[in-house]
C-alpha atoms as a printed R data frame, in Angstrom:
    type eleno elety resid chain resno      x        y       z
1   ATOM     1    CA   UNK     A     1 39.973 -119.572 153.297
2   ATOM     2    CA   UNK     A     2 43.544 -118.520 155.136
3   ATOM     3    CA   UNK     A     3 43.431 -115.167 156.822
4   ATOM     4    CA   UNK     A     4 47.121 -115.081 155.615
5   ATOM     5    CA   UNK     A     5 48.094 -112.751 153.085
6   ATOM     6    CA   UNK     A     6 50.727 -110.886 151.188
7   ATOM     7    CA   UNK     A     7 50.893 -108.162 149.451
8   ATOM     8    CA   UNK     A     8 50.728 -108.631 145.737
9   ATOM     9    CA   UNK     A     9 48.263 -108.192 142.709
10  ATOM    10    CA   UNK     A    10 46.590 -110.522 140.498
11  ATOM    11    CA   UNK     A    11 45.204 -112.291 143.949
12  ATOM    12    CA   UNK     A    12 41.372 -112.655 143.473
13  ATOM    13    CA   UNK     A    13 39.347 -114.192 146.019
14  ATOM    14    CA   UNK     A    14 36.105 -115.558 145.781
15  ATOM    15    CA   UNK     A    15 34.481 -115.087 149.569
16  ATOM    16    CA   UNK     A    16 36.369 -111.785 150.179
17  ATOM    17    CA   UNK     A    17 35.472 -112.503 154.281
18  ATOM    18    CA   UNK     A    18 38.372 -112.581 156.351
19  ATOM    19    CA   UNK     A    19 37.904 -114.567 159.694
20  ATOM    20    CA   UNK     A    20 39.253 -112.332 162.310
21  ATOM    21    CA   UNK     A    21 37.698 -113.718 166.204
22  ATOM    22    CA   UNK     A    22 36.228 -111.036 167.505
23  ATOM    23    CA   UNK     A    23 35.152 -109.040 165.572
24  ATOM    24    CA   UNK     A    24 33.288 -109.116 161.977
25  ATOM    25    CA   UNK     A    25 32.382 -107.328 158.844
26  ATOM    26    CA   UNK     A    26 36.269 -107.895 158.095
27  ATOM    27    CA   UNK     A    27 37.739 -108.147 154.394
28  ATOM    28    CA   UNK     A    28 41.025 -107.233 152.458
29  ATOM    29    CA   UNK     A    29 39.965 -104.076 150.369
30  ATOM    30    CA   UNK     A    30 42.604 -105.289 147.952
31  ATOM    31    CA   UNK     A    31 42.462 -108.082 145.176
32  ATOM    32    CA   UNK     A    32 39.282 -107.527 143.760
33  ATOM    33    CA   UNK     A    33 38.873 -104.272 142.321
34  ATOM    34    CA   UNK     A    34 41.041 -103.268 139.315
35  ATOM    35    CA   UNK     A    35 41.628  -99.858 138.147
36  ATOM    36    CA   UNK     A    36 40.439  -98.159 134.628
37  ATOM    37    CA   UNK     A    37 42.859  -99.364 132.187
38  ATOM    38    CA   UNK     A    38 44.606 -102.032 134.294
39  ATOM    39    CA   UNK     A    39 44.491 -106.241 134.056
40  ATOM    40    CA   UNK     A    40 44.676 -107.224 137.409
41  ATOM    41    CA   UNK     A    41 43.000 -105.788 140.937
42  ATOM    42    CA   UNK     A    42 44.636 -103.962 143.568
43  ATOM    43    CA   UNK     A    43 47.002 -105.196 145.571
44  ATOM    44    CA   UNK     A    44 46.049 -107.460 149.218
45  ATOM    45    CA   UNK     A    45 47.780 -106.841 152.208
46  ATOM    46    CA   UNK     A    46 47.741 -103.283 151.984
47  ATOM    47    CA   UNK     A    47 44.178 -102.018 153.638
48  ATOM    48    CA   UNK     A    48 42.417 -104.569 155.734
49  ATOM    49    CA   UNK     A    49 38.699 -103.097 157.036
50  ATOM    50    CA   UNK     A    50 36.848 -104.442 159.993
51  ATOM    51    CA   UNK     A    51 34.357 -103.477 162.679
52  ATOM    52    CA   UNK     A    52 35.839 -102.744 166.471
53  ATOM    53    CA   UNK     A    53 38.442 -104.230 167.921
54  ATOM    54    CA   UNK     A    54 37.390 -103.374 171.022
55  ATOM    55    CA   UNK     A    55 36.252 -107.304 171.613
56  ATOM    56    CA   UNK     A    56 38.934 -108.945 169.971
57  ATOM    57    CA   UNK     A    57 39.804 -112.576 171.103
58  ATOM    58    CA   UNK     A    58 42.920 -114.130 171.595
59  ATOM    59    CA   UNK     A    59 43.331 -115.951 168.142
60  ATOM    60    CA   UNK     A    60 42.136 -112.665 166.355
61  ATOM    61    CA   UNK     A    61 44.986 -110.668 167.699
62  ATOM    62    CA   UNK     A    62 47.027 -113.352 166.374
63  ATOM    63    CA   UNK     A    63 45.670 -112.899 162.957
64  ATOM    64    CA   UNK     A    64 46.541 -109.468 162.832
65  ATOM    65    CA   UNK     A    65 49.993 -110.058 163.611
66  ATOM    66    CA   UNK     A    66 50.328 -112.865 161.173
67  ATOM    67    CA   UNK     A    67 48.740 -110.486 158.746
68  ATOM    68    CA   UNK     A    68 51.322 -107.891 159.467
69  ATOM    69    CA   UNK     A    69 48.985 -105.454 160.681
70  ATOM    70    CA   UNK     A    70 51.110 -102.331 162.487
71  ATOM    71    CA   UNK     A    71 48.677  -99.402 161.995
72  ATOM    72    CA   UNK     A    72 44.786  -99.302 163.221
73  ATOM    73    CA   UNK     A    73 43.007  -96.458 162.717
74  ATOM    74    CA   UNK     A    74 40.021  -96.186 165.163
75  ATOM    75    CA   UNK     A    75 37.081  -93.687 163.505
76  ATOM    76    CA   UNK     A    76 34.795  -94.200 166.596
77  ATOM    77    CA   UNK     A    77 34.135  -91.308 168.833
78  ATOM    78    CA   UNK     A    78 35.119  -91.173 171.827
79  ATOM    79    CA   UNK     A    79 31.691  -91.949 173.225
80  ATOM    80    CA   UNK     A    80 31.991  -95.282 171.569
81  ATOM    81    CA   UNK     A    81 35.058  -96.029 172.864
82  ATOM    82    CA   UNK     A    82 33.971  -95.059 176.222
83  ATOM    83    CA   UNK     A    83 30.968  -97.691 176.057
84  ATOM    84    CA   UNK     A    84 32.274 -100.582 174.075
85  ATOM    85    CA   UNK     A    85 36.425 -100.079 174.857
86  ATOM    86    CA   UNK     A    86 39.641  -99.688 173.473
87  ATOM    87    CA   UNK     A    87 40.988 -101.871 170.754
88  ATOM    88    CA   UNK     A    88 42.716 -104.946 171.421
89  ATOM    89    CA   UNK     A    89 45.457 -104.868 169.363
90  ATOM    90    CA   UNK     A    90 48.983 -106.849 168.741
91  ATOM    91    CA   UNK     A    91 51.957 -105.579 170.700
92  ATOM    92    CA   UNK     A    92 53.742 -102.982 169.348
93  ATOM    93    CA   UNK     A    93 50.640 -102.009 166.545
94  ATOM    94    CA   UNK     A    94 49.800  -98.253 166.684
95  ATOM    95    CA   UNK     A    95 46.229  -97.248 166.967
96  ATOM    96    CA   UNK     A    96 45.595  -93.551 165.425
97  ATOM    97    CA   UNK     A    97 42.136  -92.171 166.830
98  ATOM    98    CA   UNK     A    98 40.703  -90.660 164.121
99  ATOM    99    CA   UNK     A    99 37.194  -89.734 164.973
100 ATOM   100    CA   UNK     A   100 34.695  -88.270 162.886
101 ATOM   101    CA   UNK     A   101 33.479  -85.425 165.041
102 ATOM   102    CA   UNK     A   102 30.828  -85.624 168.246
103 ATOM   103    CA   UNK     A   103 27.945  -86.758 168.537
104 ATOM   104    CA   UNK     A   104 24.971  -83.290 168.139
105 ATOM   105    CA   UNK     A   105 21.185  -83.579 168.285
106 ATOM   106    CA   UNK     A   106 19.477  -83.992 164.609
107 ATOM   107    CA   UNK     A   107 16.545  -82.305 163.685
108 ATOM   108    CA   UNK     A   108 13.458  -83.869 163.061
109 ATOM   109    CA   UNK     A   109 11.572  -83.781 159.623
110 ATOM   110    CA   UNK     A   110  8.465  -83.958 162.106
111 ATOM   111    CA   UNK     A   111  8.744  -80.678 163.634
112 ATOM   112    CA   UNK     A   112 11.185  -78.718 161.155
113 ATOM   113    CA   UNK     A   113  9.725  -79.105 157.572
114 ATOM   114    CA   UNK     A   114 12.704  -77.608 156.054
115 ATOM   115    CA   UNK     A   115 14.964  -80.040 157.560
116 ATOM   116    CA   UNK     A   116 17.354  -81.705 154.785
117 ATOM   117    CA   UNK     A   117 19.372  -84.635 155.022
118 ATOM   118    CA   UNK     A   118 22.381  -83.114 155.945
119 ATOM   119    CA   UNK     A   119 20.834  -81.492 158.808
120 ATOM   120    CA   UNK     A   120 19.528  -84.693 160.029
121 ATOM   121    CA   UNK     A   121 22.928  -85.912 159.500
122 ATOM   122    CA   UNK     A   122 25.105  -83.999 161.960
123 ATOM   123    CA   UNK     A   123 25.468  -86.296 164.213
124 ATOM   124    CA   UNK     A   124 28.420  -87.215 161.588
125 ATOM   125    CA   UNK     A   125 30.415  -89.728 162.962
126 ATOM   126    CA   UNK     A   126 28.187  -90.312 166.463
127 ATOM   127    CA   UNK     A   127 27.162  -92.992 168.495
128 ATOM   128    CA   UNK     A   128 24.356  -94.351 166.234
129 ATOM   129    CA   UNK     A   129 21.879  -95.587 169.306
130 ATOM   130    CA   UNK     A   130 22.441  -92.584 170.767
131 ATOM   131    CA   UNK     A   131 21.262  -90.547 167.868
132 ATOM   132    CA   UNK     A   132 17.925  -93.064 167.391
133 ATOM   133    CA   UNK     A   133 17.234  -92.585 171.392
134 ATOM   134    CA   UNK     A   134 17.154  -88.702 170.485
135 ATOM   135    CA   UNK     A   135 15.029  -88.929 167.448
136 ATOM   136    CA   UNK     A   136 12.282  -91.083 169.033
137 ATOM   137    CA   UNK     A   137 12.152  -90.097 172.797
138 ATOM   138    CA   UNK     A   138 11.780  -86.484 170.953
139 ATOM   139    CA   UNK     A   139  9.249  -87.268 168.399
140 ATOM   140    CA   UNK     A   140  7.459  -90.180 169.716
141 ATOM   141    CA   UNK     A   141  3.756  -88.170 169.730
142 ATOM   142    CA   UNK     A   142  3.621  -87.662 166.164
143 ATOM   143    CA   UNK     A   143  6.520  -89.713 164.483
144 ATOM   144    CA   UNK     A   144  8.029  -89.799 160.958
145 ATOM   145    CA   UNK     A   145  7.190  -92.122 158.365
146 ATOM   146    CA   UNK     A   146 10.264  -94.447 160.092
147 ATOM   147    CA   UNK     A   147 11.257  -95.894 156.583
148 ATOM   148    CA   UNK     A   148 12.132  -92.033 155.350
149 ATOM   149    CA   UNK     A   149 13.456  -90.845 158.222
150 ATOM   150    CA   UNK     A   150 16.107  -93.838 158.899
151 ATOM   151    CA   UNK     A   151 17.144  -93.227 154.858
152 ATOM   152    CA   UNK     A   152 17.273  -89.091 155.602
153 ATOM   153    CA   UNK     A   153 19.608  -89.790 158.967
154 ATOM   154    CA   UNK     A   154 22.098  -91.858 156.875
155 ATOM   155    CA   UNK     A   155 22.173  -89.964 153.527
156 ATOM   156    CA   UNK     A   156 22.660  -86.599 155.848
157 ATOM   157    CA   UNK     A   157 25.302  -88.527 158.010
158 ATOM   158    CA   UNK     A   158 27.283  -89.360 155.122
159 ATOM   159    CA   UNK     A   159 26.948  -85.731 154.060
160 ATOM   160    CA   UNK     A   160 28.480  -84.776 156.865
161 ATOM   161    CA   UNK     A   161 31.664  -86.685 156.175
162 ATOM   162    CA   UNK     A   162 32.095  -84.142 153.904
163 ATOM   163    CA   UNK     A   163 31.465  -81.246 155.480
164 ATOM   164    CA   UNK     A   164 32.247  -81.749 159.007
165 ATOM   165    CA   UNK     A   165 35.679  -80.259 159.618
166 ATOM   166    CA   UNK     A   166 36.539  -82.920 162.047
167 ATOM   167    CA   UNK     A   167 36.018  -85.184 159.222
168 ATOM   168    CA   UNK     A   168 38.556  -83.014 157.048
169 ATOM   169    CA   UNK     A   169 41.338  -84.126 159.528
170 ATOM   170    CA   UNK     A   170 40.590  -87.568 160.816
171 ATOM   171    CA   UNK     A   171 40.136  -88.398 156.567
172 ATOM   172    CA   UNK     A   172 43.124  -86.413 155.574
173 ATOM   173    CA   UNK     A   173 45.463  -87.897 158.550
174 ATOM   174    CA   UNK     A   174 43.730  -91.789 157.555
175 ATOM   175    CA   UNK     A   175 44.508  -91.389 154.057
176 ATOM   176    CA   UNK     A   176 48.303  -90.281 154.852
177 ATOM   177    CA   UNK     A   177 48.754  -92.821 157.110
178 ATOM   178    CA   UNK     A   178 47.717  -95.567 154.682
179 ATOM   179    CA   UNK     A   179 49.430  -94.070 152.296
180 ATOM   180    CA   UNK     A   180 53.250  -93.765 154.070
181 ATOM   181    CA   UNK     A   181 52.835  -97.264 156.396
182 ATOM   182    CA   UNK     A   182 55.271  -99.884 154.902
183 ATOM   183    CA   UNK     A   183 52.894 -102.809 156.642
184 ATOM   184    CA   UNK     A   184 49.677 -103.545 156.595
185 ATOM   185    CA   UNK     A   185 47.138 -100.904 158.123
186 ATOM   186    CA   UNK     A   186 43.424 -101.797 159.656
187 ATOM   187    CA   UNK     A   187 40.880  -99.084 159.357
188 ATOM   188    CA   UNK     A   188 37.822  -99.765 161.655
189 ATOM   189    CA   UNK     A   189 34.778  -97.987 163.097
190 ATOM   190    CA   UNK     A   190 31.868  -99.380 165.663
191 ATOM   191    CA   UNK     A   191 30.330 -101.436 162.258
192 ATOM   192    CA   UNK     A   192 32.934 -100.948 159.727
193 ATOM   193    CA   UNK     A   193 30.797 -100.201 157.203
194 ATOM   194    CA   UNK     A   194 29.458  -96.652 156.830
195 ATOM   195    CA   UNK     A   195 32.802  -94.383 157.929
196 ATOM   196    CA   UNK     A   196 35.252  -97.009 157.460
197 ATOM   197    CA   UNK     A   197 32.620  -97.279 153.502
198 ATOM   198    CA   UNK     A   198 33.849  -93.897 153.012
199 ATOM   199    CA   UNK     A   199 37.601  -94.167 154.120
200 ATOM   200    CA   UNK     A   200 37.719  -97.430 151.443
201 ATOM   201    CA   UNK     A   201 35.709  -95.634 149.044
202 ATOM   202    CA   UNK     A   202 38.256  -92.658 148.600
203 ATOM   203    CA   UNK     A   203 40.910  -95.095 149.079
204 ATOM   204    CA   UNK     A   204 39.365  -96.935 145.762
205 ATOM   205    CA   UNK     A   205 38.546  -93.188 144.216
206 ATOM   206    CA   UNK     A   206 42.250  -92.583 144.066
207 ATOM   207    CA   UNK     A   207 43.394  -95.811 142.777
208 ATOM   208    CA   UNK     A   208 41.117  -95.447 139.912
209 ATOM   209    CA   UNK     A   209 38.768  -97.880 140.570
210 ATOM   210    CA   UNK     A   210 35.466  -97.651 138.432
211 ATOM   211    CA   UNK     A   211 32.295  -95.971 140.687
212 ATOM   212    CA   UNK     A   212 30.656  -99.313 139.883
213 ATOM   213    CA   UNK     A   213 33.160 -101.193 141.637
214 ATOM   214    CA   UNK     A   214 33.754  -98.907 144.412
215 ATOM   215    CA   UNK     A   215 30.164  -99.476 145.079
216 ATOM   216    CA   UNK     A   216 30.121 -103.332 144.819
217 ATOM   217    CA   UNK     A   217 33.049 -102.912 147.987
218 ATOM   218    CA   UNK     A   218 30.871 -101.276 149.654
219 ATOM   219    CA   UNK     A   219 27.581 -103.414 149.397
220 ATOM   220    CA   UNK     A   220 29.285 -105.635 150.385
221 ATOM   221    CA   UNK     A   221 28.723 -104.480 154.368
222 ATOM   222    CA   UNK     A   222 24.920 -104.982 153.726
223 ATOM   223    CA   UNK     A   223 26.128 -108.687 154.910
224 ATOM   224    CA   UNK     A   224 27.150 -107.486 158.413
225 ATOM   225    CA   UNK     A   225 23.305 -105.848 159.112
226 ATOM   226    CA   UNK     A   226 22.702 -108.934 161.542
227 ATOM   227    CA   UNK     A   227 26.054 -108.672 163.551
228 ATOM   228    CA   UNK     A   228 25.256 -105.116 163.640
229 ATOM   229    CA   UNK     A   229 22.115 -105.545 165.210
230 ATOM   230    CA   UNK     A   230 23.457 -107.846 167.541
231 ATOM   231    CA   UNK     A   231 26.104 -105.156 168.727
232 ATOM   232    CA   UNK     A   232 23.552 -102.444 169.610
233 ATOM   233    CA   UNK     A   233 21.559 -101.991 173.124
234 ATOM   234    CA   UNK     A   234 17.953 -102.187 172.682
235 ATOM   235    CA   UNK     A   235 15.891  -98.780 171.952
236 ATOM   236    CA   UNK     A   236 12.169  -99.836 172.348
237 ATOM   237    CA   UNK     A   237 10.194  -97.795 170.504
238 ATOM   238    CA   UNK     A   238 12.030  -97.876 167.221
239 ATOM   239    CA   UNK     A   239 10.133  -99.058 163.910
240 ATOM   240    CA   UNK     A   240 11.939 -101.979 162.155
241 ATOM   241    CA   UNK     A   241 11.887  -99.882 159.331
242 ATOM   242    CA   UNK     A   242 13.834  -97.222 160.745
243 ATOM   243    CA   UNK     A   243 15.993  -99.688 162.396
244 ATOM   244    CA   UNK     A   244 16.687 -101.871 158.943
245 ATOM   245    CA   UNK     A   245 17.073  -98.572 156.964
246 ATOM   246    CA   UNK     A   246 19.802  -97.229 159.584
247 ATOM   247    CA   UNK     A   247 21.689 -100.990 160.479
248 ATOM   248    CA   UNK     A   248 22.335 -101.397 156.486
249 ATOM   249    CA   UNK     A   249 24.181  -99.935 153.428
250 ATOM   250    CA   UNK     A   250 22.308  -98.443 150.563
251 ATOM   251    CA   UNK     A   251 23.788  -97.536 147.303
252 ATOM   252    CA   UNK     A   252 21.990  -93.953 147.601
253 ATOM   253    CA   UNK     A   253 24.106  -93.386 151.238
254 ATOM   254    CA   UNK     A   254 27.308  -93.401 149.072
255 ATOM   255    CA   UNK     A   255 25.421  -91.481 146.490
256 ATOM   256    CA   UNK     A   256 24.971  -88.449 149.424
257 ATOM   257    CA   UNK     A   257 28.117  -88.073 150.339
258 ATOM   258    CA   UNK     A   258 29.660  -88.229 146.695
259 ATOM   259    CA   UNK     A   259 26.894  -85.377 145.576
260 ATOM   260    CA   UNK     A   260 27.824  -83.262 148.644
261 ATOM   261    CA   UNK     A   261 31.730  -84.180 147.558
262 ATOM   262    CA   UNK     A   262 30.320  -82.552 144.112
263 ATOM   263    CA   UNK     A   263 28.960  -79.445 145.263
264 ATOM   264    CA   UNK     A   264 30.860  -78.612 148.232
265 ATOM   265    CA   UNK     A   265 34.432  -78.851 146.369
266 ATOM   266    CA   UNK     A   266 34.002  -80.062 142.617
267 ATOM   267    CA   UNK     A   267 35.805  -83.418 142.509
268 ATOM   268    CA   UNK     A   268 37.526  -85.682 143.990
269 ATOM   269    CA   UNK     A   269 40.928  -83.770 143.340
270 ATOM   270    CA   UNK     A   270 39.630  -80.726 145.059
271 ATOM   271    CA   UNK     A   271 38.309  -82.496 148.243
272 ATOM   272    CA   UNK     A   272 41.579  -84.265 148.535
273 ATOM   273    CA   UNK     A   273 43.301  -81.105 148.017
274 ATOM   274    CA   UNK     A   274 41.230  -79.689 150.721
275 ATOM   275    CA   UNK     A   275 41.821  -81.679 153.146
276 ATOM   276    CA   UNK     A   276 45.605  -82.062 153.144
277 ATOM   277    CA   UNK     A   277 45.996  -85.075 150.844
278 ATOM   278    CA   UNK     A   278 47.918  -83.463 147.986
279 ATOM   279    CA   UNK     A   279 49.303  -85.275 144.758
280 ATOM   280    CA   UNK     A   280 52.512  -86.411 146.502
281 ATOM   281    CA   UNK     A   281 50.521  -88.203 149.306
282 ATOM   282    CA   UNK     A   282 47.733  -89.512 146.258
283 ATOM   283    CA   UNK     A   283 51.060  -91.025 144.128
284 ATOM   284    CA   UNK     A   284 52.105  -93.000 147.397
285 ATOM   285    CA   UNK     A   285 48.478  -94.469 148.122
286 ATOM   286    CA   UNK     A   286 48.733  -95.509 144.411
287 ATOM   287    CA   UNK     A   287 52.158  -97.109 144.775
288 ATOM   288    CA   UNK     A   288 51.008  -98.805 148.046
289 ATOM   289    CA   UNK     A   289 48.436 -100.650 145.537
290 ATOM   290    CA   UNK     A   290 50.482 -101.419 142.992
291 ATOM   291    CA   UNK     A   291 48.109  -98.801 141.042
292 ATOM   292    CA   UNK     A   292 50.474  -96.646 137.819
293 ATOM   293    CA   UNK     A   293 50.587  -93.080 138.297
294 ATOM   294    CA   UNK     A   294 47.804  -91.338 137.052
């Protein structure tokens, strides 16, 4: 397929896979998804979504440019950039680093019984090998079942993109920045797929698009689990069944952070409003996507 595209609606693609050299996990959140009540999908060559950019090659810098990218906004903390680098970018694009908080230690549900999932999620938006090194140099006598803890890390990490304050800003200033750019903007973590997941997700949330949907999008990284795996230094020790639990997306990860969403601040509308994205800067996403007023 061409990487090339414009912005418009009514542009559905089958493989929704952009090939951008150098990096992976890449797709066009637009021209698939289609608001409650509407006939065609959101518009392309709005959002674009990938993993770093810290490795991109020659010909994908090119295909940013030619995709009229002029906005990046870099989630990863600065421990990540530290180890894997800055993005590579085309000249003249803006990179916003938005990170989602620093990396803490997570409890254990082998040593603290009343550990939850958000607890074990703190790390937020952390470096994830980091995080596993912790967890298993700390626990290694008497480890977890692997399979449960790897599912309680993520659902409590993407609780904490809810509740971690440093997530409040680095969403709010993402969402604003999508939602005022005139070009095309690239949002991008380490794997682009759990905190970029939840930057696309609200993205989606505000353009109306059906949960079912929103959740299809975001499946869709389950495809990048090998790349992924690829990416990250080796941690010997680690059960495969942590390891596949934590390098993968899971419907009930999505389902965490939109039941914290729920308690913590009622709806959608109120998060938003919480974290600085008000009605003005929600009608300009939805113009952005071609999306009516709500």
């Amino acid at each position: 397929m061409t990487d090339e595209l414009t912005t418009t609606r009514g542009t559905e693609t089958a493989d929704p896979t952009l090939t951008i050299p150098g990096t992976w996990n890449a797709r066009d959140v637009g021209g698939r998804a289609t608001p409650e009540g509407a006939s065609e999908p959101i518009a392309t060559g709005v959002l674009l979504r990938t993993a770093s950019l810290a490795n991109l090659e020659p010909a994908g810098v090119a295909t940013l440019a030619d995709l009229d990218v002029t906005t990046v906004l870099d989630l990863r903390s600065p421990q990540e950039v530290a180890r894997d680098g800055a993005d590579v970018v085309p000249s003249g694009a803006q990179v916003l680093a938005l990170p989602f908080g620093s990396p803490r230690h997570p409890r254990s549900p082998a040593t603290d019984k009343n550990a939850d999932a958000e607890g074990i999620g703190e790390a937020g938006g952390a470096d994830m090998a980091q995080v596993l090194a912790n967890l298993v140099g700390a626990h290694s006598a008497t480890p977890p079942d692997p399979a449960e803890v790897g599912a309680m890390i993520m659902e409590g990490i993407y609780r904490g993109f809810v509740t971690d304050p440093d997530a409040h800003a680095a969403v709010g200033t993402a969402l604003t920045a999508i939602a005022s750019s005139t070009h095309a903007v690239l949002v991008h973590c380490s794997a682009g797929k759990d905190r970029t997941g939840w930057i696309v997700a609200l993205v989606q949330g505000i353009c109306s698009v059906p949960r079912e949907q929103i959740l299809q999008e975001y499946l869709l990284s389950a495809q990048a689990a090998g790349a992924l795996a690829a990416s990250m230094p080796p941690l010997p020790g680690v059960d495969p069944a942590l390891w596949d639990a934590v390098l993968t997306v899971r419907p009930e990860y999505l389902a965490a952070a939109e039941d914290q969403l729920d308690r913590t601040f009622g709806s959608l509308t109120g998060y938003l409003d919480a974290i600085g994205v008000d009605a003005q800067v929600r009608g300009s996403l939805r113009a952005r996507f071609g999306v009516e007023q709500a």
